[in-house]
């Protein structure tokens, strides 16, 4: 902390708006005298022109806020975070009592600094006294002066965490000459606070008396006082011991001066002869901070005079910093630093006193976005005193430079360049959001928390910070250790971050770190050690083009930089000859699959930290891709399905060309459109090429059938393709005739593909299955006028009219809307290569929660697409110059082949599906589904006015619309993908599960010392259900897709093969569990709901419908699944649960292992 203390006023999550109570509707009460009455205005007053102030306000609203709503939201937020007058009075009274108590503390006799026997055993000195021996004497004298400093007096402190800072001036007589050396001042300061703590802890006024480190700086302990009783949470008073302003000579503390002697720090008796002492800028800065507290208060007070916008602007900036976790910890961008920055901008006329709070916020963010204080520092000092250090002196000593008005103190002394670059990055992003009319800037900037997990592509933890002691030794950081008072975390952190930034220079645009934080502690406990800051977390934000590159190319072998490259990369560096003939140093990283290439940064980090920082691999916990294990496809090689998806798309592309070029067809093919999720890269487990083992199946003529003696064959998914035929006058106008014509086309397509391309086909009335490259494609012929013909209805009067029918709606969905959605999402995948994997994780989670039948796959794909199209406040999507990226048909064959030669398609430019999945859970849990439509602007097909119209119409028709409403450019009003499902209850369940899963995952991923079993959130809670139907694993065809894969699994009658020709057609789309589920729903839909994880689940969960368990009057026609009983001497029907459970077993004979009735709330 530098200068006047004022940070940590805000809670971690930022302000939460208060819930408003429901208004009770009824008769309007008669107005009372106290009720506000509408003012009666004369005609002249009613039509008088607006004042200058009103005109300014209207103009500002139009120019700055984009809408009056943003202005109102900000005003409401400011009311929420501002301290109320009633609370101020309580705090003032508390401060007066503290003032009188501090003056009455008795003096102590003078003793050596190391003789601390006079201190009560109930109080431990809040300072790590290492080395313990130090010269000097100490005795306690009551404070010379007490002054409230910081944000409370300025009126800029914000709720909910109110801190009031008091500067306790220590009298001159307790100091001696040379107290600036070897931590003598710091230890006297700690002893002074210890004696105060000892006396105040006996007072009944205080609910708690504790110690803390100011901004987690070990050299700066402070005393925390909280009031007794219910007011304990209202305020925390922080006592800062500081010296008299003229006690020390400022020139002793210039950044290039030394105040910690090496011999003392190393506990050597005599200093080495001729050795020069290194400068101790951080140590010097920590003492100077205490000397200028009052002058900083006066400086800020002058800036805030006649400037109401400053107070509002600072409140908004503090909320902004708080939501980004930048305002607490060692080297934070605290509320105090941002206050001084606003004062600097005022001094430089970049802000004027006429500005509103919102303008102050914008101007400050603009300055932060465009100014790098780690390169060009700034100073508040007005008079250029030649004796004072210049900015270059500060830049040599500190990473970030912001000098206070005295010209002596660096306000950002503890901040790393990396942390400032993160602030700068966030400011740039925030300015983009504020300038974008399509984004709700208020929600994105001030109301959305940005934890590291959802902000960065990958994060990793340094589990044991004590290993940084070895780093200091390896990097020879003794001087930095002395400067930081032995704090090896603070000493090593800047060097570790710059090491990583250099190693990832091409791959990462930002390498950030969490701020080391120590919590407060009781006064009778030992102060926290340096290692007590807990694990350190690092965040990586990638440049997608280079993040997964396997090659690190260095300089040519004969260049002088080659030696430096070899030294940096160590044994990994080797000489390589490149295609242009050059022989260069290079590092090649081992990675064959897309999943492994995503984790190349992990290899780099582990290697560099071991080589240069002496940090063992066991101390690094890399959590960049832990979740992806649930969509893993290969057992031998770590794959997550991206390669398989590319192979499917290539085969589809080749088949579509063959269909285009078919000869002898009576009508030509006008379009071939894929609709299967694998063709938009979002199939959870993409199909793999297989051929059947004949001996495993029963054979009947040319067909293979599942064998009763063998386990169920592997599930082969048919990849559905819509084949549009050209229009012709020969097409019939009768729906029955059209279906027969389509069946004839299916037969002919099969025959021609067999003749012209030697493909194995199996035609059916509604489709033709084609076996190609080990995949099964299902061709479905479509005629563009068929949906219209299905809409024809003849009225009783004989009139022909058109109206939507269930059949026409379903056909339109399959032949028009689904192909368009697939091609749009295919384009999105090309722009954002991580989209497909994110969607697959989301679907896998929904299926694992047994809800895949309750929400459509297309709906999940659109929810995930929303995250990539509207990411604020996170990273904006990165556009890529690629052909056909904004929708259209799937890529042409040449494009795919070229991409395959380059590596695995454009999927290499990946960041992290895990982050996308966390954002998906957060969206599901926090979006206001009841009051807002989710607008997914595919291919930017909606304008600002379109979105506004959708929102307005949504509000008007809310009661008639689906519970989850999704609007897209081609479907603005009907939300076709959510029309039938999810129901209100299922949506509520999804929100609850998403919220809990998100919380658990964040805890697991941010705690490197836990077992990090992330599969926990993919295991459904089963105690919620009434009946569990346990299935026989041998009859579950997708058993290998389960979350916890079985150790042993039965053979499934197929082998991996993509070149088989002229085979017997495999068993397609056969899943006994799904067939059994359909039978259960047909038979017992009125009594129960059935839930199942289609990806290898071994349990069907059953939930009874409460309505069906209410006794019904006895009727012969409604006796299905019921029995007769007597209630109040009347015959009534109730469900016969015992018989129903027996039916479950009978229906599933051979598939069902057991039926378990879980609850007793239904009479059995």
Short mmCIF file of C-alpha atoms in Angstrom, two decimals, residues 54-225:
data_model
loop_
_atom_site.label_atom_id
_atom_site.label_comp_id
_atom_site.label_asym_id
_atom_site.label_seq_id
_atom_site.Cartn_x
_atom_site.Cartn_y
_atom_site.Cartn_z
CA UNK A 54 -32.07 20.05 -18.17
CA UNK A 55 -30.83 20.54 -21.73
CA UNK A 56 -27.31 19.50 -20.70
CA UNK A 57 -28.68 16.42 -18.98
CA UNK A 58 -30.75 15.43 -22.03
CA UNK A 59 -27.79 15.98 -24.38
CA UNK A 60 -25.48 13.98 -22.11
CA UNK A 61 -27.99 11.12 -21.92
CA UNK A 62 -28.20 11.00 -25.72
CA UNK A 63 -24.45 11.31 -26.40
CA UNK A 64 -22.93 9.35 -23.55
CA UNK A 65 -25.37 6.84 -22.17
CA UNK A 66 -26.88 5.53 -25.44
CA UNK A 67 -30.13 5.33 -23.48
CA UNK A 68 -31.83 6.91 -20.50
CA UNK A 69 -31.99 3.42 -18.96
CA UNK A 70 -28.21 3.32 -18.46
CA UNK A 71 -28.36 6.68 -16.69
CA UNK A 72 -31.13 5.44 -14.39
CA UNK A 73 -29.28 2.17 -13.69
CA UNK A 74 -26.13 4.04 -12.68
CA UNK A 75 -28.08 6.41 -10.45
CA UNK A 76 -29.76 3.43 -8.76
CA UNK A 77 -26.41 1.69 -8.27
CA UNK A 78 -24.91 4.79 -6.67
CA UNK A 79 -27.81 4.93 -4.22
CA UNK A 80 -27.15 1.27 -3.34
CA UNK A 81 -23.42 1.67 -2.61
CA UNK A 82 -23.42 5.09 -0.93
CA UNK A 83 -23.23 5.19 2.87
CA UNK A 84 -26.51 6.30 4.49
CA UNK A 85 -26.64 9.24 6.93
CA UNK A 86 -27.95 7.08 9.80
CA UNK A 87 -24.93 4.80 9.49
CA UNK A 88 -22.59 7.82 9.37
CA UNK A 89 -23.91 9.04 12.73
CA UNK A 90 -23.26 5.65 14.33
CA UNK A 91 -19.76 5.55 12.88
CA UNK A 92 -18.98 9.10 14.07
CA UNK A 93 -20.05 8.22 17.62
CA UNK A 94 -17.85 5.09 17.51
CA UNK A 95 -14.86 7.17 16.32
CA UNK A 96 -15.30 9.68 19.20
CA UNK A 97 -15.17 6.87 21.75
CA UNK A 98 -12.03 5.40 20.14
CA UNK A 99 -10.43 8.85 20.25
CA UNK A 100 -10.95 9.20 24.02
CA UNK A 101 -9.72 5.63 24.70
CA UNK A 102 -6.49 6.06 22.72
CA UNK A 103 -5.51 9.15 24.72
CA UNK A 104 -5.82 7.23 28.01
CA UNK A 105 -3.37 4.38 27.26
CA UNK A 106 -0.51 4.43 29.81
CA UNK A 107 3.17 4.85 28.97
CA UNK A 108 5.68 2.00 29.32
CA UNK A 109 9.30 2.04 30.54
CA UNK A 110 12.04 2.16 27.92
CA UNK A 111 13.54 -1.21 26.93
CA UNK A 112 15.69 -2.67 24.17
CA UNK A 113 13.74 -3.39 20.97
CA UNK A 114 14.47 -7.10 21.43
CA UNK A 115 13.28 -7.11 25.04
CA UNK A 116 9.52 -7.54 24.68
CA UNK A 117 8.79 -9.05 28.10
CA UNK A 118 6.74 -5.95 29.05
CA UNK A 119 4.12 -6.95 26.48
CA UNK A 120 1.24 -9.10 27.73
CA UNK A 121 1.28 -12.78 26.76
CA UNK A 122 -2.21 -12.24 25.30
CA UNK A 123 -0.74 -10.13 22.51
CA UNK A 124 1.75 -11.28 19.87
CA UNK A 125 3.76 -8.69 17.93
CA UNK A 126 2.19 -8.48 14.42
CA UNK A 127 5.54 -8.57 12.64
CA UNK A 128 7.81 -11.34 11.37
CA UNK A 129 10.96 -10.42 13.33
CA UNK A 130 13.53 -12.18 11.16
CA UNK A 131 16.40 -11.71 11.96
CA UNK A 132 15.35 -11.09 15.56
CA UNK A 133 18.35 -9.13 16.86
CA UNK A 134 18.21 -5.42 16.07
CA UNK A 135 19.58 -2.28 17.74
CA UNK A 136 17.38 0.44 19.23
CA UNK A 137 15.18 1.15 22.22
CA UNK A 138 11.40 1.49 22.57
CA UNK A 139 8.86 2.82 25.04
CA UNK A 140 5.17 3.60 24.53
CA UNK A 141 3.90 7.20 24.73
CA UNK A 142 0.25 8.05 23.92
CA UNK A 143 -0.34 9.30 20.37
CA UNK A 144 0.66 12.87 19.55
CA UNK A 145 -2.28 13.22 17.15
CA UNK A 146 -5.23 11.22 15.79
CA UNK A 147 -6.63 12.01 12.36
CA UNK A 148 -9.29 10.31 10.26
CA UNK A 149 -7.86 9.90 6.75
CA UNK A 150 -8.89 8.17 3.55
CA UNK A 151 -12.19 7.60 1.84
CA UNK A 152 -14.53 8.08 4.82
CA UNK A 153 -13.77 11.80 5.20
CA UNK A 154 -13.87 12.32 1.43
CA UNK A 155 -17.24 10.58 1.20
CA UNK A 156 -15.94 8.10 -1.38
CA UNK A 157 -16.13 4.88 0.64
CA UNK A 158 -18.71 2.45 -0.66
CA UNK A 159 -20.80 -0.31 0.82
CA UNK A 160 -21.04 -3.09 1.79
CA UNK A 161 -17.56 -3.13 3.38
CA UNK A 162 -17.04 0.24 5.09
CA UNK A 163 -13.50 0.91 6.34
CA UNK A 164 -12.53 4.03 8.27
CA UNK A 165 -8.80 4.79 8.46
CA UNK A 166 -7.28 6.60 11.45
CA UNK A 167 -3.69 7.87 11.33
CA UNK A 168 -2.21 7.48 14.82
CA UNK A 169 0.83 9.77 14.99
CA UNK A 170 3.60 8.29 17.14
CA UNK A 171 5.43 10.94 19.23
CA UNK A 172 8.99 11.91 18.29
CA UNK A 173 10.45 10.84 21.64
CA UNK A 174 10.03 7.13 20.92
CA UNK A 175 12.41 7.34 17.94
CA UNK A 176 16.22 7.53 17.81
CA UNK A 177 18.73 8.29 15.08
CA UNK A 178 19.10 5.61 12.43
CA UNK A 179 15.60 4.22 13.06
CA UNK A 180 15.30 4.22 9.27
CA UNK A 181 17.73 1.26 9.16
CA UNK A 182 17.17 -2.49 9.40
CA UNK A 183 13.41 -2.52 10.07
CA UNK A 184 13.78 -0.57 13.35
CA UNK A 185 11.00 1.82 12.39
CA UNK A 186 8.72 -1.03 11.29
CA UNK A 187 9.26 -2.95 14.52
CA UNK A 188 8.59 0.11 16.68
CA UNK A 189 5.43 0.67 14.68
CA UNK A 190 4.35 -2.96 15.30
CA UNK A 191 5.14 -2.72 19.04
CA UNK A 192 3.22 0.55 19.26
CA UNK A 193 0.11 -1.13 17.73
CA UNK A 194 0.59 -4.19 20.00
CA UNK A 195 0.40 -2.05 23.15
CA UNK A 196 -2.73 -0.26 21.84
CA UNK A 197 -4.29 -3.67 21.01
CA UNK A 198 -3.51 -4.97 24.49
CA UNK A 199 -5.48 -2.15 26.13
CA UNK A 200 -8.35 -1.85 23.67
CA UNK A 201 -9.03 -5.61 23.76
CA UNK A 202 -10.21 -5.19 27.38
CA UNK A 203 -12.82 -2.57 26.44
CA UNK A 204 -16.46 -3.63 26.10
CA UNK A 205 -16.92 -1.11 23.28
CA UNK A 206 -15.37 -3.51 20.75
CA UNK A 207 -16.84 -6.64 19.27
CA UNK A 208 -13.46 -7.64 17.89
CA UNK A 209 -9.87 -6.38 17.97
CA UNK A 210 -7.65 -7.97 15.32
CA UNK A 211 -4.48 -7.43 13.34
CA UNK A 212 -4.13 -7.39 9.55
CA UNK A 213 -1.50 -6.48 6.98
CA UNK A 214 -2.34 -3.36 5.00
CA UNK A 215 -2.91 -4.61 1.45
CA UNK A 216 -1.18 -7.85 2.54
CA UNK A 217 2.19 -6.05 2.90
CA UNK A 218 4.10 -7.81 5.72
CA UNK A 219 5.95 -4.63 6.63
CA UNK A 220 2.72 -2.74 7.36
CA UNK A 221 0.54 -4.29 10.11
CA UNK A 222 -2.61 -2.37 11.12
CA UNK A 223 -5.12 -2.76 13.95
CA UNK A 224 -8.78 -3.50 13.11
CA UNK A 225 -11.53 -2.39 15.52
#
